[in-house]
PDB file of C-alpha atoms and ligand atoms in Angstrom:
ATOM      1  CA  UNK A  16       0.000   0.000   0.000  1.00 52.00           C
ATOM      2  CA  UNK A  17       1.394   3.092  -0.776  1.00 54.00           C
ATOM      3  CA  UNK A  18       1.818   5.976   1.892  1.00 58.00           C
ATOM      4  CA  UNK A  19       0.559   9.243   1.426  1.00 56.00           C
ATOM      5  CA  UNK A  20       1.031  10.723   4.442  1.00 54.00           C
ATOM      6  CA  UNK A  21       4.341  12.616   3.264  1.00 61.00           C
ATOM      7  CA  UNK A  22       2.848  14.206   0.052  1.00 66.00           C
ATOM      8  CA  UNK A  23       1.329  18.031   1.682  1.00 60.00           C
ATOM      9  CA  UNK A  24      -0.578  17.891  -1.858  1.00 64.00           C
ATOM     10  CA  UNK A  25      -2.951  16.020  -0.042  1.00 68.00           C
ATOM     11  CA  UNK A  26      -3.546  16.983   3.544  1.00 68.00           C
ATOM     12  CA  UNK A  27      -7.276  19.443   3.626  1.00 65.00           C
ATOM     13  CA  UNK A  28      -6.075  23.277   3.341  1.00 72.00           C
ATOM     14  CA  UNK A  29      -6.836  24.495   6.871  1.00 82.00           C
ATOM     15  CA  UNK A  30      -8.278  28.537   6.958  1.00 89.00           C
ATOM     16  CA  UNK A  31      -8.138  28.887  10.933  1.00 91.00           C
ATOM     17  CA  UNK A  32     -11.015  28.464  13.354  1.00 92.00           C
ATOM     18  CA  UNK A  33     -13.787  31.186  14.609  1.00 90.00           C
ATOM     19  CA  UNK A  34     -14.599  30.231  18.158  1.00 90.00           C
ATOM     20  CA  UNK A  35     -13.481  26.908  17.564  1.00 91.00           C
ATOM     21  CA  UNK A  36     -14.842  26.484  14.256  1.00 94.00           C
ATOM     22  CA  UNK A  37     -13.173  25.573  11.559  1.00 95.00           C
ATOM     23  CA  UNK A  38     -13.510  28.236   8.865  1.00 96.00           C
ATOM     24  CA  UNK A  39     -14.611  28.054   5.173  1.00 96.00           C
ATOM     25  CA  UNK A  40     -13.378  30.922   2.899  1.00 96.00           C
ATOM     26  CA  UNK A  41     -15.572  33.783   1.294  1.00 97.00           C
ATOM     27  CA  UNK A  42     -14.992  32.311  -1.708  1.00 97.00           C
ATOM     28  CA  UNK A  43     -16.092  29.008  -1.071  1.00 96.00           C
ATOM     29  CA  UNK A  44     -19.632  30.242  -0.991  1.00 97.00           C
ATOM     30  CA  UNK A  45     -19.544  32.798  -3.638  1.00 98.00           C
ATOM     31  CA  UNK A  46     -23.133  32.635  -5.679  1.00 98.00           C
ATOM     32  CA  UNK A  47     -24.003  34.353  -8.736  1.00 98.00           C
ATOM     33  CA  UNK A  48     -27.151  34.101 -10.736  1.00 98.00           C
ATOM     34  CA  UNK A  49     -27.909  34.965 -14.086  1.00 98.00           C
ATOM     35  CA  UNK A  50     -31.820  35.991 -15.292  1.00 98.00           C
ATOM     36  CA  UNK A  51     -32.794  37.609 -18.642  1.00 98.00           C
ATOM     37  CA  UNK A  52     -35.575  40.111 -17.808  1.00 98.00           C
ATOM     38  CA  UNK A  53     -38.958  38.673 -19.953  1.00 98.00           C
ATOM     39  CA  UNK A  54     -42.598  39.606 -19.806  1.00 98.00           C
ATOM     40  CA  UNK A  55     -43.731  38.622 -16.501  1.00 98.00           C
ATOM     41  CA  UNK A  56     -40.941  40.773 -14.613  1.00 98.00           C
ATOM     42  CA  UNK A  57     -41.891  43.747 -16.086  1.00 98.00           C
ATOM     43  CA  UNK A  58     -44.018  46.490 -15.799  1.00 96.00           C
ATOM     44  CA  UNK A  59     -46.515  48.359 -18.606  1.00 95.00           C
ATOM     45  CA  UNK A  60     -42.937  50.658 -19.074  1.00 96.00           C
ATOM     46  CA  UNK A  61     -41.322  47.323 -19.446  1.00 98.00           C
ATOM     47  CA  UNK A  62     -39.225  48.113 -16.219  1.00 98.00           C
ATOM     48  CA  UNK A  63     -38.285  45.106 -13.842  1.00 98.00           C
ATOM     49  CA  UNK A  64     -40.817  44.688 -11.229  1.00 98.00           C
ATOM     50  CA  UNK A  65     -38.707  45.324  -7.764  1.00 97.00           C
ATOM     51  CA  UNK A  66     -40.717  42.107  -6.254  1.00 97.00           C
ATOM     52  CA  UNK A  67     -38.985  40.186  -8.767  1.00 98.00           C
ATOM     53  CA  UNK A  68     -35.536  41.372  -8.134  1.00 98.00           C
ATOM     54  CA  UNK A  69     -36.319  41.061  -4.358  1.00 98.00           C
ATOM     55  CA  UNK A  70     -37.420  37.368  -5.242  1.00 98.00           C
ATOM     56  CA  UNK A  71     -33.858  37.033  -6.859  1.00 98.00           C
ATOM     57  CA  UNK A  72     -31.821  38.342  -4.749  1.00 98.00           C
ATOM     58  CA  UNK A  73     -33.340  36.450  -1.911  1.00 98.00           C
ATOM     59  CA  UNK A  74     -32.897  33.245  -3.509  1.00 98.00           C
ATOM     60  CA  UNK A  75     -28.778  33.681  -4.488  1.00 98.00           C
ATOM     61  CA  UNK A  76     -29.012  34.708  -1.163  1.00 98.00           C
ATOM     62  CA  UNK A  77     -30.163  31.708   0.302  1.00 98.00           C
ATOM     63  CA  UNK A  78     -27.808  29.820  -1.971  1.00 98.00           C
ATOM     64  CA  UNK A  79     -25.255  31.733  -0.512  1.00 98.00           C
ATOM     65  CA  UNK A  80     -25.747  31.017   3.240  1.00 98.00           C
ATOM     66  CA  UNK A  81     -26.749  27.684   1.981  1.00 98.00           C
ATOM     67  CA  UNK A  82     -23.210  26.646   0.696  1.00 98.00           C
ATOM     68  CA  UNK A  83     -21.237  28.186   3.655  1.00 97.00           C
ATOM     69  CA  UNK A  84     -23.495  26.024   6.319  1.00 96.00           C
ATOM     70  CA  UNK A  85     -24.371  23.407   4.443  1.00 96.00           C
ATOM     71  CA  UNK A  86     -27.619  22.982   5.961  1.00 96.00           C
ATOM     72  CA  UNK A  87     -31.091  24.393   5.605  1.00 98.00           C
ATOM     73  CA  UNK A  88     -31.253  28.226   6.192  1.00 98.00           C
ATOM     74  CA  UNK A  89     -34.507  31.225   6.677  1.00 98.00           C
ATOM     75  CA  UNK A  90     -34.402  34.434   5.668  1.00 98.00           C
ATOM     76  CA  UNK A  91     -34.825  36.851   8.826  1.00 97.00           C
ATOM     77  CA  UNK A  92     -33.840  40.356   7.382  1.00 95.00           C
ATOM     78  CA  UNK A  93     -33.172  42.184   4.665  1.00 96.00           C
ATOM     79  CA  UNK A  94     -32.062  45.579   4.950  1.00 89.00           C
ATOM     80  CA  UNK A  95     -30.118  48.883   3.429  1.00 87.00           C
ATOM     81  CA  UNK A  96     -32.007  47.448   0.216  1.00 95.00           C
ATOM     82  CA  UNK A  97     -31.519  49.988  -2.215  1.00 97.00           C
ATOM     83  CA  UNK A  98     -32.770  50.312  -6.051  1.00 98.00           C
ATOM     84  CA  UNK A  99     -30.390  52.204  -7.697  1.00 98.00           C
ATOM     85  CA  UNK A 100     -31.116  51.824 -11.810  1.00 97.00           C
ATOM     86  CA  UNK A 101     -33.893  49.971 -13.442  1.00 97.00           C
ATOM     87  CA  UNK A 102     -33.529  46.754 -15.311  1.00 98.00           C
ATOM     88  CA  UNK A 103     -35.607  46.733 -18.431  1.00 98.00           C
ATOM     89  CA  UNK A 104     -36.713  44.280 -20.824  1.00 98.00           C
ATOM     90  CA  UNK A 105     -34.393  41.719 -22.232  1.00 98.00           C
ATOM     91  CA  UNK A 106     -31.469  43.167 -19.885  1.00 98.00           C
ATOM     92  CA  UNK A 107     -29.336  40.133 -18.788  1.00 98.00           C
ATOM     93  CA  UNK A 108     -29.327  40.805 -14.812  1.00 98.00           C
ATOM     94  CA  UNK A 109     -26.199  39.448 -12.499  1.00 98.00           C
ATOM     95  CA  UNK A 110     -26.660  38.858  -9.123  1.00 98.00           C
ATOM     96  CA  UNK A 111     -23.761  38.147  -6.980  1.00 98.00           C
ATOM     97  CA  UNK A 112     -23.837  36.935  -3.339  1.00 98.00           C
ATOM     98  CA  UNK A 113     -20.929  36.350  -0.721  1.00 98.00           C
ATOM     99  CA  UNK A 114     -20.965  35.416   3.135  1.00 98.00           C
ATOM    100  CA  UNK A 115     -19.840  38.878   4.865  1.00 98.00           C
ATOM    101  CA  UNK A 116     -20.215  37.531   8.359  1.00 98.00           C
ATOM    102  CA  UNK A 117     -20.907  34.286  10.571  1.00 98.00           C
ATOM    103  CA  UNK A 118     -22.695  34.553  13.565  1.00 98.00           C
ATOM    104  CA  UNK A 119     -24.377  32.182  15.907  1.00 97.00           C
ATOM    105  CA  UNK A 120     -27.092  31.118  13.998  1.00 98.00           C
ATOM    106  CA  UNK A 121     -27.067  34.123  12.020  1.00 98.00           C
ATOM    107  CA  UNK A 122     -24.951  34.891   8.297  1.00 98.00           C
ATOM    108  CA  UNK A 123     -24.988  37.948   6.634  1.00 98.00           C
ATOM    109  CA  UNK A 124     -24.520  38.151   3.138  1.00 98.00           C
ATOM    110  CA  UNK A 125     -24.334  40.886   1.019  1.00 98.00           C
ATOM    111  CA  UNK A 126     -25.945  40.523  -2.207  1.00 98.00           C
ATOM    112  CA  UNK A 127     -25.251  43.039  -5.777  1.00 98.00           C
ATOM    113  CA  UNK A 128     -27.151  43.238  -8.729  1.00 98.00           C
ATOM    114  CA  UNK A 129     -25.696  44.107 -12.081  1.00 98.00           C
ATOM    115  CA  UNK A 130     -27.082  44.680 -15.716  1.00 98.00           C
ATOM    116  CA  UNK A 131     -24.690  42.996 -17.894  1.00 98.00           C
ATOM    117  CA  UNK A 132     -23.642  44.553 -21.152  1.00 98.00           C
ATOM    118  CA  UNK A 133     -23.713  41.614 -23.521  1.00 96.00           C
ATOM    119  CA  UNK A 134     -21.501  43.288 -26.395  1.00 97.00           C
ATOM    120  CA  UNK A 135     -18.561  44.751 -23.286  1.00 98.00           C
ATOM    121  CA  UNK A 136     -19.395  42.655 -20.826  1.00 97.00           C
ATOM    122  CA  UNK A 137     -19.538  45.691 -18.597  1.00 98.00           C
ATOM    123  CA  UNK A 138     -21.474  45.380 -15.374  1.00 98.00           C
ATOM    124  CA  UNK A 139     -23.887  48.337 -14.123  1.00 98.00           C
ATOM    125  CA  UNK A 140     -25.115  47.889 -10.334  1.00 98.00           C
ATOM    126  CA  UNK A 141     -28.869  48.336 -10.359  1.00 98.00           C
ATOM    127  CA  UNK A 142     -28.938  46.748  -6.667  1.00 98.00           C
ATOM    128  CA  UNK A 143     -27.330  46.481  -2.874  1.00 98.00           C
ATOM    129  CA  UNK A 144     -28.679  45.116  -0.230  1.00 98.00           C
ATOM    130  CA  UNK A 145     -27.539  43.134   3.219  1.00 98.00           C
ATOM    131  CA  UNK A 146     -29.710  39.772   4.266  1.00 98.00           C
ATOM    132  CA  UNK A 147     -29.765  37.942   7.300  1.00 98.00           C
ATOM    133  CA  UNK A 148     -29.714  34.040   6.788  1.00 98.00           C
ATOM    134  CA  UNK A 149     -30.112  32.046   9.776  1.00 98.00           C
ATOM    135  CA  UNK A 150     -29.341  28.545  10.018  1.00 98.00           C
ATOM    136  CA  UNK A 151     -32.144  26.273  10.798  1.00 98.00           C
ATOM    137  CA  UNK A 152     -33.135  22.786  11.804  1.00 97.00           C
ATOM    138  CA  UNK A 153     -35.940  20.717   9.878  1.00 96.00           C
ATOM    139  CA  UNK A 154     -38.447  22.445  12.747  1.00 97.00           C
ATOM    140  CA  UNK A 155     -37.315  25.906  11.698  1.00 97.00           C
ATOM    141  CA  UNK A 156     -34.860  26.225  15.172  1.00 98.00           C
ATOM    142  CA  UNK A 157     -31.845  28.081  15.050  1.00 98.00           C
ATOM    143  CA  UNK A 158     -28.935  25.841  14.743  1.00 98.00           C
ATOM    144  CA  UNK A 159     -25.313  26.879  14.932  1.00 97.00           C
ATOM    145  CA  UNK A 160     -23.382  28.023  11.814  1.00 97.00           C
ATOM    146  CA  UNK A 161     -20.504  24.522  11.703  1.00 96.00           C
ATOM    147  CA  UNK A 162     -18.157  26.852   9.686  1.00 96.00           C
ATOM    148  CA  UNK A 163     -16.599  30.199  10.703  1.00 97.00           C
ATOM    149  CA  UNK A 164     -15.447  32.652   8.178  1.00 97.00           C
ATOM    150  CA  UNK A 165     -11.920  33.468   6.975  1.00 96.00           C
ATOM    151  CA  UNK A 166     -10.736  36.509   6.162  1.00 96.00           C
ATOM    152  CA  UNK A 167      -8.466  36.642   3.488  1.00 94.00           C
ATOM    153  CA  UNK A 168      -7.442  39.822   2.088  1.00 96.00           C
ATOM    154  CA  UNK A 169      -8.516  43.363   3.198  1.00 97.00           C
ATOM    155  CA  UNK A 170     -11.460  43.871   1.592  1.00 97.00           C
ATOM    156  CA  UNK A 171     -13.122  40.630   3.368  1.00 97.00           C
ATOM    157  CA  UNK A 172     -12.094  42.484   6.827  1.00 97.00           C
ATOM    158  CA  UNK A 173     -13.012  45.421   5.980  1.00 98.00           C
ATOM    159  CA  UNK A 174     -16.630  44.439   4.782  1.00 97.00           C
ATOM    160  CA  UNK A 175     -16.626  41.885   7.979  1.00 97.00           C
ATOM    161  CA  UNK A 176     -16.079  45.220  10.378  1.00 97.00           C
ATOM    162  CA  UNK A 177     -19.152  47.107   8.266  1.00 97.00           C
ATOM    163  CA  UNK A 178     -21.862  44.283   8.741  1.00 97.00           C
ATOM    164  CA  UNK A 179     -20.511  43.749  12.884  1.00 97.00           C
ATOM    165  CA  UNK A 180     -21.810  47.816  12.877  1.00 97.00           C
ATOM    166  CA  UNK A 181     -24.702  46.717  10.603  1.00 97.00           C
ATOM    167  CA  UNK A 182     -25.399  44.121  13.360  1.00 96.00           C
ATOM    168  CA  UNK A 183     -25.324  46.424  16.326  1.00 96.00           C
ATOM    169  CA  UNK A 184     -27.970  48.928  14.387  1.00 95.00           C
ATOM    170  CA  UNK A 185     -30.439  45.460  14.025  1.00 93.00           C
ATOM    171  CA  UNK A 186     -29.933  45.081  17.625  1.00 93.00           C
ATOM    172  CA  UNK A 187     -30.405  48.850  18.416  1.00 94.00           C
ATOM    173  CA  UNK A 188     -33.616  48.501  16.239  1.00 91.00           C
ATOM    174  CA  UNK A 189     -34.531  45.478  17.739  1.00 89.00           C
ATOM    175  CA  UNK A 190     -34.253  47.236  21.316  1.00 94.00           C
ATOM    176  CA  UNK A 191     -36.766  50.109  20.488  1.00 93.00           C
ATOM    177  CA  UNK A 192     -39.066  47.689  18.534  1.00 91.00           C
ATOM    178  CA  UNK A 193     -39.072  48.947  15.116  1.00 83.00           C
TER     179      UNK A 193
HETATM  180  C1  LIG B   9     -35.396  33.778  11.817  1.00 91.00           C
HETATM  181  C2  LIG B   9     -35.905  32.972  13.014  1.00 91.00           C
HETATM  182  C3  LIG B   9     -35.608  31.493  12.801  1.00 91.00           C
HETATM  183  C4  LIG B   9     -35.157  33.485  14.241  1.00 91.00           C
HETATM  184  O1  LIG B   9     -35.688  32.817  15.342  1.00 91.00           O
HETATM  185  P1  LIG B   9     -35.505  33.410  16.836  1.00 91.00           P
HETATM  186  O2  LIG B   9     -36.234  32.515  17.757  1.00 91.00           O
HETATM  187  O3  LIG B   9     -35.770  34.864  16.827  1.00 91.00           O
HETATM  188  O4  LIG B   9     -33.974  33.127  17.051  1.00 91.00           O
HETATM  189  P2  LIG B   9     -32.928  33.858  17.949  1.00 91.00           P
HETATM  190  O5  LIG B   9     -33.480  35.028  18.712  1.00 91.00           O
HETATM  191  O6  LIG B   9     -32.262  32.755  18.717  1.00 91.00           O
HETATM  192  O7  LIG B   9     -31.920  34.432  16.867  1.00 91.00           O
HETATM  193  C5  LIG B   9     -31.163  33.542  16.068  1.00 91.00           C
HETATM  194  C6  LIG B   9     -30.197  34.383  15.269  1.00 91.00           C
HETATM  195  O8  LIG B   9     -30.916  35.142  14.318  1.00 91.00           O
HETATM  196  C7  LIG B   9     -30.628  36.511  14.464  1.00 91.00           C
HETATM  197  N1  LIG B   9     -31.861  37.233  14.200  1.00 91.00           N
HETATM  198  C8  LIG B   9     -33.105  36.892  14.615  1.00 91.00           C
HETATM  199  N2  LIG B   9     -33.989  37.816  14.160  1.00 91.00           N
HETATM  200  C9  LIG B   9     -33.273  38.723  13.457  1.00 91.00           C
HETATM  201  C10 LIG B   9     -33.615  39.909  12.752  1.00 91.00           C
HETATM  202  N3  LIG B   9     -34.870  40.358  12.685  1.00 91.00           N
HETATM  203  N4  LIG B   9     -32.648  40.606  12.146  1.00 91.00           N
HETATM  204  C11 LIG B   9     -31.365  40.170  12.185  1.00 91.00           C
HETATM  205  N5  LIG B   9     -30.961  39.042  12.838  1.00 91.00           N
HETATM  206  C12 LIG B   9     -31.922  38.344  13.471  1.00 91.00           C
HETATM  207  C13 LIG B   9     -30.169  36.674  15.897  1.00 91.00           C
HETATM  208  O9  LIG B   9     -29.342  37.832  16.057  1.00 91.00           O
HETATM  209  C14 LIG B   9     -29.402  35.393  16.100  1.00 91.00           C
HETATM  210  O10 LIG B   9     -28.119  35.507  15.522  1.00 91.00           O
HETATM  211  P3  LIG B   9     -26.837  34.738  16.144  1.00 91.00           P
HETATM  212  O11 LIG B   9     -27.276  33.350  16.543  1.00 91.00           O
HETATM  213  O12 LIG B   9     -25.840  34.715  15.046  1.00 91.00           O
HETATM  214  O13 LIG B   9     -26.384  35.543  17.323  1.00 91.00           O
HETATM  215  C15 LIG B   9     -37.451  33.179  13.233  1.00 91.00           C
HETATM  216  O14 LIG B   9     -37.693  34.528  13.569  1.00 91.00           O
HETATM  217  C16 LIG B   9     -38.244  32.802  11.992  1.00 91.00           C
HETATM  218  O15 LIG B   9     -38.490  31.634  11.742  1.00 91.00           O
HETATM  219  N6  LIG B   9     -38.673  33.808  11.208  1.00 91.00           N
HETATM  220  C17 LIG B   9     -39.404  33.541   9.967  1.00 91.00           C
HETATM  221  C18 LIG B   9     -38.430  33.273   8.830  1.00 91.00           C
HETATM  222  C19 LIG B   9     -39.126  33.191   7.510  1.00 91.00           C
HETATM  223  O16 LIG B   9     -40.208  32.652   7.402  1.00 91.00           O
HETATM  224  N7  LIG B   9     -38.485  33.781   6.460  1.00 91.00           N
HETATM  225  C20 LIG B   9     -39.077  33.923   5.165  1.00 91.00           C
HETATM  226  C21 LIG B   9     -39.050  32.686   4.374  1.00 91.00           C
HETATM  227  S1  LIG B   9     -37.420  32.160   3.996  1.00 91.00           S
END
């Protein structure tokens, strides 16, 4: 038999642990969707409903969360949801998703939406918003997140920083009840 145990080729790539969690990289769980905008989605100006976007975003969101935890997660919140530019009819929409933070129970991801150029291949952002994906068992109970996050450049940190402020406004919000 031969023996492996040598070659470093093979040992699993280790990113650190988060409270004792092993972590899984922003990249591992990197979603993006791509929708061509058709009759249904659109309005009588033939502009992209914003339910349907919402629906979209949701969704790569959910893959998103999805992928890092490997389980079954619910949407709780979705906020700083902004609508920048309208999609129209036909327009090839891109809709990218990453993990920005690991909680508890609780991910954030940050989701942007793009019209895609299909001659340049130049992106436009029509879309930003922040969801919170929780991590749930088959009754719908919070389970914790298996897999921390690791932060692997400056940007990651950066954005991680932003969502643990984003975080303490939910709570704030929370507090006061709205
Ligand atoms: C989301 C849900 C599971 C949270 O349950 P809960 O009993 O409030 O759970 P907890 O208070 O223990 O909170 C669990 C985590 O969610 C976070 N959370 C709960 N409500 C939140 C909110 N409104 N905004 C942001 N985060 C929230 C908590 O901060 C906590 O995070 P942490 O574990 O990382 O610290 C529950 O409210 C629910 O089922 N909501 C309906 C979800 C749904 O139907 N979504 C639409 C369809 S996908």
């Amino acid at each position: 038999m031969m023996d492996n145990s040598s070659d470093t080729s093979l040992q699993p790539i280790s990113y650190g642990t988060q409270d004792g969690r092993p972590c899984k990289r922003v990249a591992d769980s990197y979603t993006e969707s791509v929708r061509i905008v058709t009759h249904p989605d659109v309005n009588g100006e033939n502009r992209l409903f914003g339910g349907r976007l919402m629906e979209w975003i949701d969704e790569t969101a959910g893959i998103a969360a999805r992928r890092h935890c490997g389980g079954s997660v619910t949407t709780a919140c979705v906020d700083t949801l902004q609508f920048k530019h309208p999609a129209k009819l036909n327009d090839i929409v891109v809709i990218e998703a990453c993990v920005t933070h690991v909680g508890h129970s609780s991910l954030e991801i940050q989701v942007i939406s793009y019209v895609e150029d299909p001659s340049s291949g130049e992106r436009a952002i029509i879309n930003t918003a922040y969801l919170t994906e929780v991590h749930v068992n088959s009754e719908g109970v919070p389970q914790e997140v298996q897999f921390g996050l690791a932060l692997t450049n400056e940007k990651e940190r950066l954005a991680w920083e932003a969502a643990e402020k984003r975080i303490g406004i939910r709570q704030t919000r929370k507090e006061f009840g709205f």
